[in-house]
Amino acid sequence: MNFKIKAGQTVAIMGETGSGKTSLINLIPRFYDTNSGEVLVDGVNVRKRKLSQLRSQIGMATQDVLLFSDTIDGNIAYGDSDMSEEDVKHYAKLAAANEFVEKMPDGYETIVGERGVGLSGGQKQRLSLARALAIKPAILILDDTTSAVDMETEKYIQDQLAHLDFDCTKIIVAQRISTTKRADRIVILDKGRVVDVGTHEELISRPGYYREVYELQNGIAGEKKGGAA
């Protein structure tokens, strides 16, 4: 596997279950290291950087959302305990969380149970995204972060991510074409290997995994079969 991501780019990672998507993104913050080869951030091998310094530059929101037994405010501001209430609300709005938070009994002072007990999957994902954005990371890694939200909410979040008020390189693991199609580049993985790279337009123009998913999600494959019959 060998590819580069330029600073400021949005790169989507796609592939079947078990293709290596989550393993790949876990190498960047060094949740574990490679057996061979190297992972570079700003041209420096991640193994040669202080772990605290490396991870302070990275915001992550993953499928398995970890929320703390704390207020919603405390969960969003976890990376900066001095964050103002105004800033907490700002990042909640970017993640489409503010509306449901303000409807809760104690608003941002509502206590959430460990792992977000009492919140829906989509609500937990949005709070996790707000927390990741709140540290203004140089690298934002999203692993299927909007899988539990509706299409309208997802579109809103994608619009916000496209116009952040800080410089950020985005790496997005997703299965929805609606999430990946705006990316500068889309990387397709299969069994731990990069098998295709291109833009949305390039990948739907040629046979392969991406076009198959695109046709399936847009009902095109069914239409073709129906027409052939």
mmCIF file of C-alpha atoms in Angstrom:
data_model
loop_
_atom_site.group_PDB
_atom_site.id
_atom_site.type_symbol
_atom_site.label_atom_id
_atom_site.label_comp_id
_atom_site.label_asym_id
_atom_site.label_seq_id
_atom_site.Cartn_x
_atom_site.Cartn_y
_atom_site.Cartn_z
ATOM 1 C CA MET A 1 0.000 0.000 0.000
ATOM 2 C CA ASN A 2 1.513 3.305 -1.041
ATOM 3 C CA PHE A 3 -0.192 6.665 -1.519
ATOM 4 C CA LYS A 4 0.116 10.304 -0.494
ATOM 5 C CA ILE A 5 -2.392 12.820 0.828
ATOM 6 C CA LYS A 6 -1.614 16.490 0.310
ATOM 7 C CA ALA A 7 -2.208 18.995 3.106
ATOM 8 C CA GLY A 8 -5.765 20.336 2.968
ATOM 9 C CA GLN A 9 -7.126 17.543 0.799
ATOM 10 C CA THR A 10 -10.234 15.517 1.520
ATOM 11 C CA VAL A 11 -9.592 11.841 0.830
ATOM 12 C CA ALA A 12 -12.229 9.143 1.130
ATOM 13 C CA ILE A 13 -11.353 5.515 1.861
ATOM 14 C CA MET A 14 -13.707 2.784 0.625
ATOM 15 C CA GLY A 15 -13.683 -0.984 0.376
ATOM 16 C CA GLU A 16 -15.484 -4.109 1.477
ATOM 17 C CA THR A 17 -15.590 -5.208 5.114
ATOM 18 C CA GLY A 18 -12.151 -6.481 6.067
ATOM 19 C CA SER A 19 -10.337 -4.598 3.318
ATOM 20 C CA GLY A 20 -8.185 -2.691 5.817
ATOM 21 C CA LYS A 21 -9.904 0.710 6.062
ATOM 22 C CA THR A 22 -9.965 1.005 9.854
ATOM 23 C CA SER A 23 -6.530 -0.607 10.177
ATOM 24 C CA LEU A 24 -5.138 2.011 7.813
ATOM 25 C CA ILE A 25 -6.458 5.030 9.682
ATOM 26 C CA ASN A 26 -5.363 3.590 13.039
ATOM 27 C CA LEU A 27 -1.761 3.684 11.851
ATOM 28 C CA ILE A 28 -1.749 7.491 11.578
ATOM 29 C CA PRO A 29 -2.194 8.269 15.316
ATOM 30 C CA ARG A 30 -0.139 5.152 16.129
ATOM 31 C CA PHE A 31 -2.819 3.080 17.803
ATOM 32 C CA TYR A 32 -0.477 0.430 16.464
ATOM 33 C CA ASP A 33 2.551 0.441 14.173
ATOM 34 C CA THR A 34 3.332 -1.088 10.818
ATOM 35 C CA ASN A 35 5.260 -4.359 10.579
ATOM 36 C CA SER A 36 7.161 -2.919 7.630
ATOM 37 C CA GLY A 37 7.281 0.328 5.701
ATOM 38 C CA GLU A 38 6.490 3.665 7.304
ATOM 39 C CA VAL A 39 3.736 6.216 7.866
ATOM 40 C CA LEU A 40 4.794 9.841 7.394
ATOM 41 C CA VAL A 41 3.050 12.985 8.622
ATOM 42 C CA ASP A 42 4.564 16.189 7.213
ATOM 43 C CA GLY A 43 7.431 14.054 5.911
ATOM 44 C CA VAL A 44 8.344 12.693 9.367
ATOM 45 C CA ASN A 45 7.950 9.040 10.350
ATOM 46 C CA VAL A 46 5.235 8.923 13.030
ATOM 47 C CA ARG A 47 7.469 6.639 15.120
ATOM 48 C CA LYS A 48 9.953 9.493 15.472
ATOM 49 C CA ARG A 49 7.410 11.960 16.831
ATOM 50 C CA LYS A 50 6.272 12.338 20.418
ATOM 51 C CA LEU A 51 2.992 10.491 20.780
ATOM 52 C CA SER A 52 1.322 13.369 22.634
ATOM 53 C CA GLN A 53 2.440 15.898 20.006
ATOM 54 C CA LEU A 54 1.306 13.672 17.120
ATOM 55 C CA ARG A 55 -2.111 12.936 18.590
ATOM 56 C CA SER A 56 -2.724 16.559 19.550
ATOM 57 C CA GLN A 57 -2.850 17.315 15.804
ATOM 58 C CA ILE A 58 -5.401 14.607 15.040
ATOM 59 C CA GLY A 59 -9.157 14.675 15.594
ATOM 60 C CA MET A 60 -10.930 11.322 15.317
ATOM 61 C CA ALA A 61 -14.558 10.276 15.272
ATOM 62 C CA THR A 62 -15.079 6.549 14.832
ATOM 63 C CA GLN A 63 -17.886 4.015 14.493
ATOM 64 C CA ASP A 64 -17.430 2.900 18.098
ATOM 65 C CA VAL A 65 -18.262 6.171 19.861
ATOM 66 C CA LEU A 66 -16.735 6.674 23.294
ATOM 67 C CA LEU A 67 -18.487 9.280 25.425
ATOM 68 C CA PHE A 68 -17.570 9.987 29.017
ATOM 69 C CA SER A 69 -19.854 10.070 32.040
ATOM 70 C CA ASP A 70 -19.926 13.859 32.002
ATOM 71 C CA THR A 71 -22.001 16.735 30.695
ATOM 72 C CA ILE A 72 -22.476 17.170 26.962
ATOM 73 C CA ASP A 73 -20.444 20.373 27.291
ATOM 74 C CA GLY A 74 -17.643 18.433 28.988
ATOM 75 C CA ASN A 75 -17.661 15.755 26.308
ATOM 76 C CA ILE A 76 -17.366 18.248 23.446
ATOM 77 C CA ALA A 77 -14.714 20.334 25.233
ATOM 78 C CA TYR A 78 -12.742 17.271 26.329
ATOM 79 C CA GLY A 79 -9.649 18.354 24.372
ATOM 80 C CA ASP A 80 -9.732 21.884 25.831
ATOM 81 C CA SER A 81 -11.217 22.254 29.300
ATOM 82 C CA ASP A 82 -11.083 26.063 28.992
ATOM 83 C CA MET A 83 -13.268 26.145 25.888
ATOM 84 C CA SER A 84 -15.996 28.763 26.066
ATOM 85 C CA GLU A 85 -19.674 27.827 25.959
ATOM 86 C CA GLU A 86 -19.973 29.788 22.722
ATOM 87 C CA ASP A 87 -17.262 27.675 21.072
ATOM 88 C CA VAL A 88 -18.817 24.439 22.330
ATOM 89 C CA LYS A 89 -22.114 25.438 20.708
ATOM 90 C CA HIS A 90 -20.297 26.459 17.512
ATOM 91 C CA TYR A 91 -18.782 22.988 17.047
ATOM 92 C CA ALA A 92 -22.047 21.334 18.044
ATOM 93 C CA LYS A 93 -23.751 23.299 15.263
ATOM 94 C CA LEU A 94 -21.110 22.195 12.739
ATOM 95 C CA ALA A 95 -21.842 18.585 13.704
ATOM 96 C CA ALA A 96 -25.649 19.057 13.585
ATOM 97 C CA ALA A 97 -25.848 18.387 17.344
ATOM 98 C CA ASN A 98 -26.985 21.751 18.725
ATOM 99 C CA GLU A 99 -30.661 21.324 17.895
ATOM 100 C CA PHE A 100 -31.165 18.048 19.774
ATOM 101 C CA VAL A 101 -28.893 19.123 22.654
ATOM 102 C CA GLU A 102 -30.936 22.274 23.318
ATOM 103 C CA LYS A 103 -34.103 20.156 23.513
ATOM 104 C CA MET A 104 -32.640 18.030 26.311
ATOM 105 C CA PRO A 105 -33.741 18.721 29.934
ATOM 106 C CA ASP A 106 -30.519 20.475 30.954
ATOM 107 C CA GLY A 107 -29.197 21.396 27.516
ATOM 108 C CA TYR A 108 -25.408 21.321 27.408
ATOM 109 C CA GLU A 109 -25.304 20.539 31.128
ATOM 110 C CA THR A 110 -27.163 17.261 30.574
ATOM 111 C CA ILE A 111 -25.173 14.342 31.972
ATOM 112 C CA VAL A 112 -24.691 11.477 29.530
ATOM 113 C CA GLY A 113 -23.934 7.996 30.789
ATOM 114 C CA GLU A 114 -20.765 6.146 29.926
ATOM 115 C CA ARG A 115 -20.618 5.291 26.230
ATOM 116 C CA GLY A 116 -23.557 7.640 25.676
ATOM 117 C CA VAL A 117 -26.293 5.629 27.349
ATOM 118 C CA GLY A 118 -29.609 7.337 26.667
ATOM 119 C CA LEU A 119 -28.577 8.783 23.306
ATOM 120 C CA SER A 120 -29.358 7.401 19.854
ATOM 121 C CA GLY A 121 -26.582 6.169 17.590
ATOM 122 C CA GLY A 122 -26.857 9.268 15.413
ATOM 123 C CA GLN A 123 -26.753 11.612 18.418
ATOM 124 C CA LYS A 124 -23.626 9.922 19.764
ATOM 125 C CA GLN A 125 -21.952 10.173 16.364
ATOM 126 C CA ARG A 126 -22.696 13.893 16.138
ATOM 127 C CA LEU A 127 -21.295 14.594 19.615
ATOM 128 C CA SER A 128 -18.189 12.593 18.750
ATOM 129 C CA LEU A 129 -17.758 14.660 15.578
ATOM 130 C CA ALA A 130 -18.243 17.911 17.500
ATOM 131 C CA ARG A 131 -15.516 16.850 19.944
ATOM 132 C CA ALA A 132 -13.146 15.985 17.094
ATOM 133 C CA LEU A 133 -13.755 19.366 15.420
ATOM 134 C CA ALA A 134 -13.399 21.308 18.669
ATOM 135 C CA ILE A 135 -9.625 20.814 18.835
ATOM 136 C CA LYS A 136 -9.253 22.309 15.339
ATOM 137 C CA PRO A 137 -7.138 19.366 14.206
ATOM 138 C CA ALA A 138 -4.616 19.522 11.391
ATOM 139 C CA ILE A 139 -5.831 16.030 10.446
ATOM 140 C CA LEU A 140 -9.474 15.011 10.839
ATOM 141 C CA ILE A 141 -10.170 11.274 10.610
ATOM 142 C CA LEU A 142 -13.792 10.156 10.309
ATOM 143 C CA ASP A 143 -14.574 6.440 10.329
ATOM 144 C CA ASP A 144 -18.158 5.940 9.137
ATOM 145 C CA THR A 145 -19.094 8.851 11.380
ATOM 146 C CA THR A 146 -22.427 9.653 9.726
ATOM 147 C CA SER A 147 -23.631 6.075 9.167
ATOM 148 C CA ALA A 148 -26.423 6.436 11.777
ATOM 149 C CA VAL A 149 -27.770 9.836 10.687
ATOM 150 C CA ASP A 150 -30.415 10.515 8.051
ATOM 151 C CA MET A 151 -29.493 11.727 4.574
ATOM 152 C CA GLU A 152 -30.584 15.323 5.196
ATOM 153 C CA THR A 153 -28.443 15.595 8.344
ATOM 154 C CA GLU A 154 -25.524 13.968 6.553
ATOM 155 C CA LYS A 155 -25.750 16.513 3.736
ATOM 156 C CA TYR A 156 -25.736 19.354 6.273
ATOM 157 C CA ILE A 157 -22.651 17.918 7.984
ATOM 158 C CA GLN A 158 -20.855 17.465 4.662
ATOM 159 C CA ASP A 159 -21.608 21.095 3.790
ATOM 160 C CA GLN A 160 -20.117 22.229 7.115
ATOM 161 C CA LEU A 161 -17.011 20.063 6.699
ATOM 162 C CA ALA A 162 -16.413 21.592 3.287
ATOM 163 C CA HIS A 163 -16.235 25.100 4.779
ATOM 164 C CA LEU A 164 -14.386 24.774 8.093
ATOM 165 C CA ASP A 165 -12.866 27.944 9.550
ATOM 166 C CA PHE A 166 -9.477 26.268 10.041
ATOM 167 C CA ASP A 167 -7.047 24.410 7.764
ATOM 168 C CA CYS A 168 -7.610 20.697 7.931
ATOM 169 C CA THR A 169 -6.730 17.538 6.011
ATOM 170 C CA LYS A 170 -9.711 15.164 6.064
ATOM 171 C CA ILE A 171 -9.564 11.376 5.796
ATOM 172 C CA ILE A 172 -13.040 9.886 5.618
ATOM 173 C CA VAL A 173 -13.910 6.191 5.750
ATOM 174 C CA ALA A 174 -17.439 5.732 4.433
ATOM 175 C CA GLN A 175 -19.788 3.423 2.561
ATOM 176 C CA ARG A 176 -22.263 6.015 1.298
ATOM 177 C CA ILE A 177 -21.491 7.545 -2.085
ATOM 178 C CA SER A 178 -23.208 10.711 -0.832
ATOM 179 C CA THR A 179 -20.349 11.025 1.680
ATOM 180 C CA THR A 180 -17.468 10.243 -0.659
ATOM 181 C CA LYS A 181 -18.403 11.979 -3.900
ATOM 182 C CA ARG A 182 -17.129 15.414 -2.823
ATOM 183 C CA ALA A 183 -13.676 14.112 -1.901
ATOM 184 C CA ASP A 184 -10.631 15.326 -3.822
ATOM 185 C CA ARG A 185 -9.609 11.689 -4.156
ATOM 186 C CA ILE A 186 -11.184 8.347 -3.333
ATOM 187 C CA VAL A 187 -8.966 5.392 -2.450
ATOM 188 C CA ILE A 188 -10.385 1.888 -2.929
ATOM 189 C CA LEU A 189 -8.935 -0.885 -0.769
ATOM 190 C CA ASP A 190 -9.197 -4.642 -1.221
ATOM 191 C CA LYS A 191 -7.535 -7.144 1.141
ATOM 192 C CA GLY A 192 -5.082 -4.560 2.432
ATOM 193 C CA ARG A 193 -4.090 -3.226 -0.989
ATOM 194 C CA VAL A 194 -4.915 -0.072 -2.920
ATOM 195 C CA VAL A 195 -6.720 -1.284 -6.035
ATOM 196 C CA ASP A 196 -7.989 2.019 -7.437
ATOM 197 C CA VAL A 197 -7.698 5.766 -6.869
ATOM 198 C CA GLY A 198 -9.620 8.594 -8.492
ATOM 199 C CA THR A 199 -12.317 11.227 -8.211
ATOM 200 C CA HIS A 200 -16.017 10.343 -8.062
ATOM 201 C CA GLU A 201 -16.392 11.060 -11.781
ATOM 202 C CA GLU A 202 -13.336 8.992 -12.704
ATOM 203 C CA LEU A 203 -14.364 5.981 -10.640
ATOM 204 C CA ILE A 204 -17.955 5.786 -11.870
ATOM 205 C CA SER A 205 -16.662 5.963 -15.450
ATOM 206 C CA ARG A 206 -14.870 2.606 -15.197
ATOM 207 C CA PRO A 207 -15.784 -0.880 -13.946
ATOM 208 C CA GLY A 208 -14.880 -1.649 -10.364
ATOM 209 C CA TYR A 209 -15.993 -1.667 -6.741
ATOM 210 C CA TYR A 210 -16.892 2.038 -6.614
ATOM 211 C CA ARG A 211 -19.136 1.954 -9.681
ATOM 212 C CA GLU A 212 -20.860 -1.177 -8.379
ATOM 213 C CA VAL A 213 -21.623 0.560 -5.056
ATOM 214 C CA TYR A 214 -22.742 3.711 -6.879
ATOM 215 C CA GLU A 215 -25.153 1.770 -9.085
ATOM 216 C CA LEU A 216 -26.471 -0.255 -6.152
ATOM 217 C CA GLN A 217 -27.119 2.823 -3.979
ATOM 218 C CA ASN A 218 -28.778 4.693 -6.835
ATOM 219 C CA GLY A 219 -30.899 1.778 -8.022
ATOM 220 C CA ILE A 220 -29.118 1.694 -11.368
ATOM 221 C CA ALA A 221 -28.071 -1.955 -11.135
ATOM 222 C CA GLY A 222 -31.675 -3.037 -10.618
ATOM 223 C CA GLU A 223 -32.833 -0.949 -13.583
ATOM 224 C CA LYS A 224 -30.226 -2.551 -15.826
ATOM 225 C CA LYS A 225 -31.280 -6.053 -14.791
ATOM 226 C CA GLY A 226 -34.913 -5.145 -15.290
ATOM 227 C CA GLY A 227 -34.167 -3.784 -18.732
ATOM 228 C CA ALA A 228 -32.264 -6.922 -19.727
ATOM 229 C CA ALA A 229 -35.139 -9.116 -18.639
#
